[in-house]
GROMACS .gro file of C-alpha atoms in nm:
model
  350
    1MET     CA    1  -1.004   1.283   8.705
    2ARG     CA    2  -0.787   1.508   8.906
    3LYS     CA    3  -0.491   1.446   8.679
    4LYS     CA    4  -0.698   1.531   8.374
    5LEU     CA    5  -0.802   1.860   8.535
    6ILE     CA    6  -0.443   1.954   8.602
    7VAL     CA    7  -0.346   1.884   8.242
    8ILE     CA    8  -0.632   2.104   8.117
    9LEU     CA    9  -0.523   2.387   8.349
   10TRP     CA   10  -0.167   2.367   8.223
   11ILE     CA   11  -0.281   2.370   7.865
   12SER     CA   12  -0.499   2.674   7.936
   13LEU     CA   13  -0.209   2.855   8.102
   14VAL     CA   14   0.018   2.789   7.808
   15VAL     CA   15  -0.249   2.914   7.569
   16LEU     CA   16  -0.291   3.228   7.777
   17VAL     CA   17   0.085   3.289   7.783
   18ILE     CA   18   0.106   3.239   7.407
   19ALA     CA   19  -0.188   3.472   7.352
   20PHE     CA   20  -0.039   3.736   7.582
   21CYS     CA   21   0.297   3.721   7.409
   22SER     CA   22   0.131   3.742   7.071
   23LEU     CA   23  -0.064   4.046   7.187
   24VAL     CA   24   0.253   4.216   7.313
   25ILE     CA   25   0.435   4.142   6.989
   26TYR     CA   26   0.141   4.275   6.788
   27GLN     CA   27   0.118   4.594   6.994
   28ASN     CA   28   0.494   4.652   6.962
   29LYS     CA   29   0.467   4.602   6.588
   30LEU     CA   30   0.184   4.854   6.569
   31ALA     CA   31   0.387   5.101   6.777
   32ASP     CA   32   0.691   5.057   6.554
   33GLU     CA   33   0.484   5.107   6.242
   34LYS     CA   34   0.322   5.417   6.392
   35LEU     CA   35   0.664   5.559   6.487
   36LYS     CA   36   0.803   5.489   6.141
   37GLU     CA   37   0.501   5.652   5.980
   38GLN     CA   38   0.542   5.959   6.202
   39GLU     CA   39   0.911   5.980   6.118
   40ARG     CA   40   0.829   5.945   5.749
   41ILE     CA   41   0.572   6.226   5.769
   42GLU     CA   42   0.813   6.452   5.959
   43ALA     CA   43   1.087   6.379   5.707
   44GLN     CA   44   0.852   6.465   5.423
   45GLN     CA   45   0.749   6.787   5.597
   46GLU     CA   46   1.113   6.887   5.658
   47ALA     CA   47   1.203   6.808   5.300
   48ALA     CA   48   0.905   7.009   5.175
   49ALA     CA   49   0.996   7.305   5.398
   50LEU     CA   50   1.358   7.292   5.285
   51GLU     CA   51   1.253   7.269   4.924
   52GLU     CA   52   1.019   7.565   4.966
   53GLU     CA   53   1.293   7.770   5.137
   54GLU     CA   54   1.543   7.686   4.865
   55ALA     CA   55   1.285   7.773   4.602
   56GLU     CA   56   1.225   8.112   4.766
   57GLU     CA   57   1.599   8.181   4.785
   58GLU     CA   58   1.643   8.073   4.427
   59THR     CA   59   1.355   8.296   4.323
   60ASP     CA   60   1.513   8.594   4.502
   61GLU     CA   61   1.860   8.531   4.365
   62GLU     CA   62   1.759   8.453   4.012
   63LEU     CA   63   1.506   8.729   3.973
   64PRO     CA   64   1.636   8.956   3.697
   65ALA     CA   65   1.743   9.298   3.824
   66ASP     CA   66   1.482   9.479   3.617
   67GLU     CA   67   1.200   9.272   3.771
   68TYR     CA   68   1.246   9.400   4.126
   69THR     CA   69   0.984   9.659   4.208
   70PHE     CA   70   1.008   9.938   4.461
   71THR     CA   71   0.780  10.166   4.652
   72ASP     CA   72   0.913  10.521   4.655
   73LEU     CA   73   1.038  10.642   4.991
   74GLU     CA   74   1.222  10.958   5.089
   75ALA     CA   75   1.388  10.909   5.426
   76THR     CA   76   1.716  10.957   5.607
   77TYR     CA   77   1.831  10.666   5.821
   78PHE     CA   78   2.154  10.580   6.000
   79ALA     CA   79   2.370  10.274   5.952
   80GLN     CA   80   2.399  10.014   6.221
   81SER     CA   81   2.746   9.876   6.288
   82ASP     CA   82   2.923   9.772   5.964
   83ALA     CA   83   2.610   9.790   5.747
   84THR     CA   84   2.653   9.601   5.420
   85VAL     CA   85   2.561   9.765   5.089
   86ARG     CA   86   2.484   9.518   4.807
   87GLU     CA   87   2.457   9.540   4.432
   88GLU     CA   88   2.109   9.383   4.431
   89PRO     CA   89   1.837   9.365   4.700
   90TYR     CA   90   1.897   9.016   4.840
   91ASP     CA   91   2.129   8.858   5.097
   92THR     CA   92   2.375   8.684   4.864
   93ALA     CA   93   2.415   8.969   4.616
   94GLU     CA   94   2.763   9.109   4.561
   95ILE     CA   95   2.886   9.344   4.833
   96ILE     CA   96   2.980   9.686   4.697
   97GLY     CA   97   3.065   9.851   5.027
   98THR     CA   98   3.011   9.879   5.401
   99LEU     CA   99   2.900  10.175   5.609
  100SER     CA  100   3.028  10.249   5.957
  101ILE     CA  101   2.788  10.301   6.243
  102ASP     CA  102   2.586  10.624   6.225
  103SER     CA  103   2.668  10.688   5.861
  104ARG     CA  104   2.383  10.891   5.714
  105ILE     CA  105   2.181  10.699   5.452
  106SER     CA  106   1.953  10.853   5.191
  107VAL     CA  107   1.674  10.601   5.126
  108VAL     CA  108   1.481  10.635   4.799
  109GLY     CA  109   1.273  10.317   4.791
  110THR     CA  110   1.156   9.995   4.956
  111CYS     CA  111   1.187   9.666   4.767
  112ASN     CA  112   0.852   9.490   4.734
  113GLU     CA  113   1.008   9.144   4.694
  114THR     CA  114   1.274   9.147   4.969
  115ASP     CA  115   1.347   9.323   5.298
  116TYR     CA  116   1.583   9.577   5.143
  117TYR     CA  117   1.595   9.952   5.098
  118LYS     CA  118   1.720  10.118   4.782
  119ILE     CA  119   1.969  10.389   4.877
  120LYS     CA  120   2.182  10.656   4.713
  121ILE     CA  121   2.553  10.596   4.754
  122ASN     CA  122   2.851  10.757   4.580
  123GLY     CA  123   2.633  10.906   4.307
  124ASP     CA  124   2.473  10.568   4.231
  125TYR     CA  125   2.231  10.324   4.393
  126GLY     CA  126   2.284  10.035   4.631
  127TYR     CA  127   2.071   9.816   4.855
  128ILE     CA  128   2.079   9.770   5.230
  129ALA     CA  129   1.881   9.534   5.455
  130PHE     CA  130   1.610   9.672   5.682
  131ASP     CA  131   1.795   9.534   5.988
  132ASP     CA  132   2.113   9.729   5.901
  133VAL     CA  133   1.960  10.074   5.947
  134SER     CA  134   1.818  10.277   6.232
  135GLU     CA  135   1.577  10.570   6.222
  136GLU     CA  136   1.774  10.740   6.498
  137TYR     CA  137   2.149  10.787   6.521
  138ILE     CA  138   2.314  10.550   6.763
  139ASP     CA  139   2.455  10.727   7.065
  140ILE     CA  140   2.826  10.647   7.093
  141PRO     CA  141   2.939  10.698   7.453
  142VAL     CA  142   3.223  10.926   7.551
  143PRO     CA  143   3.539  10.723   7.622
  144SER     CA  144   3.573  10.647   7.990
  145ALA     CA  145   3.846  10.831   8.177
  146THR     CA  146   4.097  10.559   8.263
  147LYS     CA  147   4.387  10.775   8.384
  148ALA     CA  148   4.425  11.015   8.671
  149VAL     CA  149   4.399  11.389   8.618
  150PRO     CA  150   4.748  11.498   8.508
  151THR     CA  151   4.963  11.712   8.734
  152ALA     CA  152   5.219  11.835   8.479
  153THR     CA  153   5.111  12.174   8.345
  154LYS     CA  154   5.132  12.371   8.021
  155ASP     CA  155   4.993  12.711   7.928
  156ILE     CA  156   4.771  12.639   7.628
  157LEU     CA  157   4.654  12.368   7.387
  158PHE     CA  158   4.523  12.448   7.038
  159ILE     CA  159   4.286  12.184   6.890
  160GLY     CA  160   4.188  12.245   6.531
  161ASN     CA  161   4.182  12.156   6.164
  162SER     CA  162   4.409  12.268   5.880
  163ILE     CA  163   4.384  12.630   5.998
  164THR     CA  164   4.557  12.526   6.320
  165PHE     CA  165   4.793  12.252   6.206
  166TYR     CA  166   4.850  12.086   5.869
  167PRO     CA  167   5.124  11.840   5.773
  168ALA     CA  168   5.350  11.862   5.470
  169THR     CA  169   5.176  11.782   5.142
  170SER     CA  170   5.227  11.859   4.774
  171ASP     CA  171   4.946  12.116   4.795
  172TRP     CA  172   5.144  12.378   4.980
  173TRP     CA  173   5.483  12.495   5.104
  174GLY     CA  174   5.439  12.433   5.474
  175SER     CA  175   5.494  12.150   5.717
  176GLY     CA  176   5.317  12.141   6.050
  177TRP     CA  177   5.164  12.482   6.096
  178GLY     CA  178   4.850  12.672   5.992
  179CYS     CA  179   4.774  12.588   5.629
  180GLY     CA  180   4.831  12.889   5.401
  181ALA     CA  181   5.048  13.091   5.638
  182SER     CA  182   5.378  13.190   5.481
  183SER     CA  183   5.570  13.057   5.784
  184PRO     CA  184   5.503  12.913   6.130
  185ALA     CA  185   5.552  13.256   6.288
  186ALA     CA  186   5.271  13.395   6.071
  187ASP     CA  187   4.990  13.158   6.173
  188TYR     CA  188   4.744  13.243   6.448
  189VAL     CA  189   4.884  12.986   6.695
  190HIS     CA  190   5.238  13.125   6.695
  191LEU     CA  191   5.119  13.487   6.685
  192THR     CA  192   4.902  13.423   6.991
  193VAL     CA  193   5.175  13.241   7.182
  194ALA     CA  194   5.423  13.518   7.110
  195ALA     CA  195   5.184  13.799   7.204
  196LYS     CA  196   5.077  13.634   7.530
  197GLY     CA  197   5.427  13.524   7.625
  198TYR     CA  198   5.331  13.163   7.682
  199SER     CA  199   5.628  12.947   7.775
  200SER     CA  200   5.468  12.612   7.691
  201TYR     CA  201   5.204  12.517   7.440
  202ASP     CA  202   5.083  12.236   7.213
  203CYS     CA  203   4.880  12.232   6.893
  204MET     CA  204   4.722  11.930   6.727
  205SER     CA  205   4.488  11.841   6.442
  206LEU     CA  206   4.150  11.683   6.508
  207ARG     CA  207   4.039  11.737   6.147
  208ALA     CA  208   3.927  11.373   6.109
  209TRP     CA  209   3.671  11.435   6.385
  210GLU     CA  210   3.492  11.694   6.170
  211PHE     CA  211   3.422  11.450   5.885
  212SER     CA  212   3.346  11.145   6.095
  213SER     CA  213   3.000  10.998   6.149
  214THR     CA  214   3.140  10.838   6.465
  215ARG     CA  215   3.314  11.138   6.617
  216ASN     CA  216   3.340  11.002   6.970
  217TYR     CA  217   3.567  10.728   6.836
  218GLU     CA  218   3.814  11.002   6.739
  219LEU     CA  219   3.842  11.151   7.086
  220ASP     CA  220   4.131  10.930   7.192
  221ASP     CA  221   4.348  11.141   6.958
  222LEU     CA  222   4.334  11.397   7.239
  223ASP     CA  223   4.488  11.158   7.491
  224PRO     CA  224   4.858  11.234   7.430
  225TYR     CA  225   4.778  11.589   7.536
  226ILE     CA  226   4.495  11.608   7.788
  227THR     CA  227   4.589  11.291   7.979
  228ASN     CA  228   4.949  11.407   8.026
  229TYR     CA  229   4.915  11.781   8.084
  230GLN     CA  230   4.690  12.015   8.273
  231TYR     CA  231   4.639  12.316   8.044
  232SER     CA  232   4.539  12.658   8.169
  233THR     CA  233   4.361  12.730   7.838
  234ILE     CA  234   4.234  12.504   7.559
  235VAL     CA  235   4.133  12.660   7.226
  236ILE     CA  236   3.897  12.463   7.000
  237GLU     CA  237   3.908  12.569   6.633
  238LEU     CA  238   3.679  12.320   6.458
  239GLY     CA  239   3.374  12.346   6.233
  240GLU     CA  240   3.492  12.455   5.888
  241ASN     CA  241   3.483  12.096   5.760
  242VAL     CA  242   3.156  12.002   5.928
  243LYS     CA  243   2.945  12.134   5.639
  244GLY     CA  244   2.762  11.833   5.496
  245HIS     CA  245   2.839  11.638   5.814
  246GLU     CA  246   2.617  11.821   6.060
  247THR     CA  247   2.419  11.523   6.187
  248HIS     CA  248   2.443  11.518   6.570
  249PHE     CA  249   2.726  11.777   6.551
  250LYS     CA  250   2.595  11.955   6.859
  251GLU     CA  251   2.585  11.638   7.069
  252ASP     CA  252   2.933  11.537   6.954
  253LEU     CA  253   3.083  11.879   7.026
  254LYS     CA  254   2.938  11.871   7.377
  255ASP     CA  255   3.076  11.520   7.424
  256MET     CA  256   3.422  11.641   7.322
  257ILE     CA  257   3.416  11.917   7.581
  258THR     CA  258   3.291  11.673   7.844
  259TYR     CA  259   3.581  11.440   7.763
  260ILE     CA  260   3.836  11.723   7.780
  261LYS     CA  261   3.702  11.832   8.117
  262SER     CA  262   3.735  11.480   8.257
  263TYR     CA  263   4.115  11.529   8.246
  264ASN     CA  264   4.143  11.908   8.246
  265PRO     CA  265   3.860  12.014   8.480
  266ASN     CA  266   4.007  12.358   8.551
  267ALA     CA  267   4.104  12.459   8.198
  268ARG     CA  268   3.944  12.762   8.040
  269ILE     CA  269   3.793  12.638   7.716
  270VAL     CA  270   3.777  12.887   7.430
  271MET     CA  271   3.561  12.820   7.122
  272LEU     CA  272   3.699  12.994   6.814
  273ASP     CA  273   3.442  13.101   6.555
  274ASN     CA  274   3.446  12.961   6.199
  275PHE     CA  275   3.670  13.138   5.953
  276TRP     CA  276   3.424  13.037   5.680
  277LYS     CA  277   3.070  13.161   5.729
  278TYR     CA  278   2.846  12.857   5.767
  279SER     CA  279   2.553  12.998   5.962
  280SER     CA  280   2.399  12.677   6.096
  281ILE     CA  281   2.735  12.545   6.217
  282ILE     CA  282   2.824  12.878   6.377
  283SER     CA  283   2.486  12.888   6.551
  284THR     CA  284   2.542  12.538   6.691
  285LYS     CA  285   2.889  12.628   6.816
  286LYS     CA  286   2.754  12.933   6.995
  287GLU     CA  287   2.482  12.725   7.161
  288VAL     CA  288   2.734  12.467   7.279
  289ALA     CA  289   2.972  12.732   7.410
  290SER     CA  290   2.689  12.889   7.610
  291GLU     CA  291   2.561  12.557   7.747
  292MET     CA  292   2.907  12.425   7.836
  293GLY     CA  293   3.047  12.745   7.986
  294CYS     CA  294   3.305  12.813   7.714
  295THR     CA  295   3.436  13.150   7.594
  296TYR     CA  296   3.323  13.219   7.237
  297VAL     CA  297   3.547  13.427   7.009
  298SER     CA  298   3.360  13.575   6.713
  299LEU     CA  299   3.525  13.620   6.372
  300SER     CA  300   3.214  13.762   6.206
  301ASP     CA  301   3.391  14.075   6.079
  302ILE     CA  302   3.645  13.875   5.875
  303GLN     CA  303   3.430  13.585   5.754
  304GLY     CA  304   3.412  13.576   5.374
  305VAL     CA  305   3.630  13.882   5.332
  306ALA     CA  306   3.855  13.824   5.029
  307GLU     CA  307   4.152  14.028   5.157
  308TYR     CA  308   4.197  13.775   5.438
  309GLN     CA  309   4.189  13.468   5.212
  310LEU     CA  310   4.419  13.297   4.964
  311GLN     CA  311   4.276  13.324   4.615
  312GLU     CA  312   4.283  13.047   4.356
  313GLY     CA  313   4.537  13.118   4.083
  314ASP     CA  314   4.757  13.341   4.298
  315GLN     CA  315   5.120  13.243   4.328
  316TYR     CA  316   5.348  13.211   4.628
  317THR     CA  317   5.726  13.179   4.616
  318ALA     CA  318   5.863  12.970   4.902
  319PRO     CA  319   6.196  13.056   5.069
  320ASP     CA  320   6.366  12.781   4.868
  321GLY     CA  321   6.253  12.948   4.544
  322THR     CA  322   5.976  12.702   4.460
  323VAL     CA  323   5.675  12.875   4.308
  324TYR     CA  324   5.333  12.746   4.418
  325THR     CA  325   5.008  12.827   4.242
  326ILE     CA  326   4.714  12.842   4.481
  327GLY     CA  327   4.478  12.559   4.390
  328SER     CA  328   4.124  12.476   4.493
  329PHE     CA  329   4.237  12.319   4.821
  330LEU     CA  330   4.436  12.617   4.948
  331ALA     CA  331   4.195  12.878   4.814
  332GLY     CA  332   3.980  13.020   5.091
  333HIS     CA  333   4.230  12.942   5.367
  334PRO     CA  334   4.359  13.240   5.563
  335ASN     CA  335   4.653  13.429   5.418
  336ASP     CA  336   4.895  13.605   5.651
  337ALA     CA  337   4.651  13.892   5.696
  338GLY     CA  338   4.377  13.646   5.780
  339TYR     CA  339   4.590  13.468   6.039
  340SER     CA  340   4.686  13.799   6.192
  341ALA     CA  341   4.319  13.897   6.220
  342ILE     CA  342   4.229  13.564   6.382
  343ALA     CA  343   4.512  13.604   6.631
  344GLN     CA  344   4.406  13.959   6.721
  345HIS     CA  345   4.052  13.843   6.803
  346LEU     CA  346   4.181  13.551   7.009
  347ILE     CA  347   4.443  13.755   7.194
  348SER     CA  348   4.177  14.009   7.291
  349ALA     CA  349   3.962  13.733   7.439
  350LEU     CA  350   4.250  13.576   7.632
   0.00000   0.00000   0.00000
């Protein structure tokens, strides 16, 4: 009897073990099937999302140009760094240009199908992404002063545009003096140096600064001068070419003076008035001169006076016998009388 009981117990134990193992196998099978089903669903969802995204991209790219619609908008924005201008208002459209940071952008519309603005550029239209523009100009910091204040000295530095210093070109007879003067001795720089008896001076062109939308990036052109010499006087003759580029001109002019003072803290800074009468630019220059403690030299009595300007169509015979006809570029620049008048005003102030 006892032996029979033991056999029954063993059989029961085996049955229980088999049942337990079967249950474990069944549960694992269910878990595997559930996992596979979940993976299948996720794969289907990913495929559907990818298909939808591709369909949207394809719709944007393949939409005929005349089917894009726009909401009219008149606004002026500023380009972010290296803003891309495209031929059509979508991300893979052909690139027709790039705009440097702080370039002024005239926006005429907002695309209703994509995140793009319609803009005017070079007399035509282009398209630029919302993320590539800013409503406010981006403040470009003044370069940090990385050198010590120079100890070598010079009397005066002239910083200007073509009226101060212009290289040799086919447009005129000169090479490296005030554009339109008959000779170096006739421009305002050399007349001033001679009248004041300065023994050492420099003059340089910062004309590119006037046109630039990122003027502070041009300030390192001053380094060969202000980081090597301590000047008693620094004359700034800039502004004639700022017309049409007046955005944040005041801030940039103040930044220039700040940068100059970082290396030439004791220099007397003289702001020379515009030779051409652009009222808003002149007003800004006067404000900056007052705020930054600069001497302002007015040229109001000679601005726009024909007898002080080269006239288009006039002829000039250079010392080598070459005859130059004054073209549209030279016209309006000071003639010898104009340079003499500028020098007289500056000499009086110095």
